[in-house]
């Protein structure tokens, strides 16, 4: 079903379809009446547009008169259509008219408070439609609507905010799944952010910018100059699983773009998506960041279209009803202005004739002085150094007003909403907070440039980058702070890629145009290859009130290269002969301040040594977040209590780092000397298999941290034996929580899925192999786009005593020296951590780098010692003509280790099998981990490995380090005949802090 929420006189509530009501004190045009008959003014009674002294003609009158286009306002419209928009003519054969919004801050320089107020009011109407808690009182919305109407009529409100943000974001009280707000590029990206911020929802916008991120989907806007939209959320699962999607656009004429979007989004809907067993929306199997849902997704997905204007015909509205019925979803529409657009049959022909007759006057010079520039356009003047408050460095001539000033803003990297951002919650950021540093930097630069307090200043956004410039303008327009006594009259608008006919006549919405070369990496061209535009800069708006601007603060996309901003159009392209954006803007204002901000990548870039980890930088790229400054360590008994009682995952904290005794260090060196050649052979065997399985182009992805040194060794073998430079990353996987999906998504922006091979040190019972298989399956099922080339969960290990994988170096259960130690043999990096208090929704799982243990680090000693054996292994393989690289049918996984673990758990009364198996850690490596990190109960071992001579010395040394650790911790070692592993470690099940009894519950928790 579709529904239209309209605001009534006595209360703001959702009304039945076709019911129409009108808010108090808001005058609207009767249904089907012309907004502005020829010669009539459209200002509300007693109001004036532009200035208090002179009323101006409606900025759609010229198009109405020349093309016969009529706008009407429906009874029940919250605001009059003509108050919200004027009309211009597109240079587009698909659609003649352009509705030019007066509150969008796109084509018309607009007071920032007006644009923010309109966006928040639209967000409030969406919240009302959804029935969310925390929506302002009806009287507040009515007052906001009156304030906007008055502001459009020339009377700015007294209070600074038309509608404040709610103290408790409505979206975070929703009980029907996460709400996602989606804004349409390029005009509605800022508006969408305002709506999302009012709701407190996750937000992203469509884009036409080329990115590395795999597209979630795409849809067409058939009437647009650039028709294709792409969705590139870095976490596509949040969009896929959302129970409610709010679609934000500046206007609905037919609604076809919305219908295209809804079809695309609904096809990708994954209600309750998450890791296996999650029972609802999760990230890696636990409740997702900032997810207000208390359970699974709703039976029907809800789509709400929030638009400044809704001008759909009755036939168009019927198509919305039909699509909702077809898909089985709810599809509602809310708008500030509701009405209709009436087009003559020959409107395209009329527009074509008009444009043909005005060729040469359009998109050209808009001021007499366009042939010259003001001030010094170069950036080679004296370096001004840091601005007050160390806000950044500037360049240019600041000797009085004039010139182009470049300011490098010292602030956190800015994340683009095209990749998805949270607007509320523990990891959310509001626009006003993001704009603090930039607003102060702009104010400082204007002051240093000599721009006076009474100056007219335009903050100019860049195409899809609208929201932050709007917030910067709002900060500049607010009261001056103590450091910068500068509060100019500020307006805000944006550049665009859309060519619009500029016509300098009262009653036309686009009075002037500035043209320049592109500086972005768009899907349709590189920087300098296309034309871009900015409108209404010459006279500060369609009514030309106030005169030209004294200064322009240009806010390009964060990360924009300065060279692209200052370069003219490239020869042989449509932009040939066009000036750079800085040169074009300098012709329009006495001073131009360009704010340079750093862009946050869609995914965190991997770290390398020596910045993180002690391996050489070529050996491994760490796909982890550096948590070195966080306090995460806790005593083993406290961690065990929290883990087994279910209060916390073992991945939320770290064990206290074990510092080996001299005797234990000696055991490590003895084990390394004894086993290095055996390990080298296993490394060669498993690497050759991987090269064959991945067509000699593998990407090694080791599972931190046991897999990390093995991945390093495999990379070194590929280089030694074949001269191959094999990429090696290491990433996190956590039993019970799953794999780091952000790390996977990063990998898939750099490599083909079929190249990836996961790597680990060894298998015990195969829990990680199972976890990996389930996690990759869930990722492929819920991450849109991953199905085009399925990611394989194949796991290659050095040793597979549990018979859990088919790609391995050996199945012997022997001591791998890297299992003896913790961080000091794994690049000085801790076990991985996933704690939502410090890991944000766009972060990778984390780990600590223990730099303070550098004097005890043997990480490189271990891999160097094994790699030194490679020449001998090469010689052996040459003599024997090598082994078959492909896995043979006889070595397929049997999961014998898992069966043995279940038997051991039952024999020792460890409780219900599904949980008891987690207390059994088979194999030398896993037993070592129990003794180092957990609360051990006992160790089981093969009798022959415990045999001693008459002097009490072990006849075989495979378990020497295990026996030493067990003695240090007072853990009994029991011989068990026919044990399928060399040894098995048991975590204490009862009568210890946090341990569980036979019923699986905590017996003692202190």
mmCIF file with all atom_site columns, N, CA, C and O in Angstrom, residues 132 260 275:
data_model
loop_
_atom_site.group_PDB
_atom_site.id
_atom_site.type_symbol
_atom_site.label_atom_id
_atom_site.label_alt_id
_atom_site.label_comp_id
_atom_site.label_asym_id
_atom_site.label_entity_id
_atom_site.label_seq_id
_atom_site.pdbx_PDB_ins_code
_atom_site.Cartn_x
_atom_site.Cartn_y
_atom_site.Cartn_z
_atom_site.occupancy
_atom_site.B_iso_or_equiv
_atom_site.pdbx_formal_charge
_atom_site.auth_seq_id
_atom_site.auth_comp_id
_atom_site.auth_asym_id
_atom_site.auth_atom_id
_atom_site.pdbx_PDB_model_num
ATOM 1  N N  . UNK A 1 132 ? 7.372  7.314   14.694  1.00 0.00 ? 132 UNK A N  1
ATOM 2  C CA . UNK A 1 132 ? 8.512  7.155   15.594  1.00 0.00 ? 132 UNK A CA 1
ATOM 3  C C  . UNK A 1 132 ? 8.349  8.012   16.841  1.00 0.00 ? 132 UNK A C  1
ATOM 4  O O  . UNK A 1 132 ? 7.796  9.113   16.789  1.00 0.00 ? 132 UNK A O  1
ATOM 5  N N  . UNK A 1 260 ? 12.348 2.972   -9.806  1.00 0.00 ? 260 UNK A N  1
ATOM 6  C CA . UNK A 1 260 ? 13.539 2.216   -10.189 1.00 0.00 ? 260 UNK A CA 1
ATOM 7  C C  . UNK A 1 260 ? 14.362 1.845   -8.959  1.00 0.00 ? 260 UNK A C  1
ATOM 8  O O  . UNK A 1 260 ? 14.884 0.732   -8.846  1.00 0.00 ? 260 UNK A O  1
ATOM 9  N N  . UNK A 1 275 ? 25.332 -13.174 10.393  1.00 0.00 ? 275 UNK A N  1
ATOM 10 C CA . UNK A 1 275 ? 26.044 -14.431 10.455  1.00 0.00 ? 275 UNK A CA 1
ATOM 11 C C  . UNK A 1 275 ? 25.125 -15.524 10.960  1.00 0.00 ? 275 UNK A C  1
ATOM 12 O O  . UNK A 1 275 ? 24.121 -15.268 11.607  1.00 0.00 ? 275 UNK A O  1
#
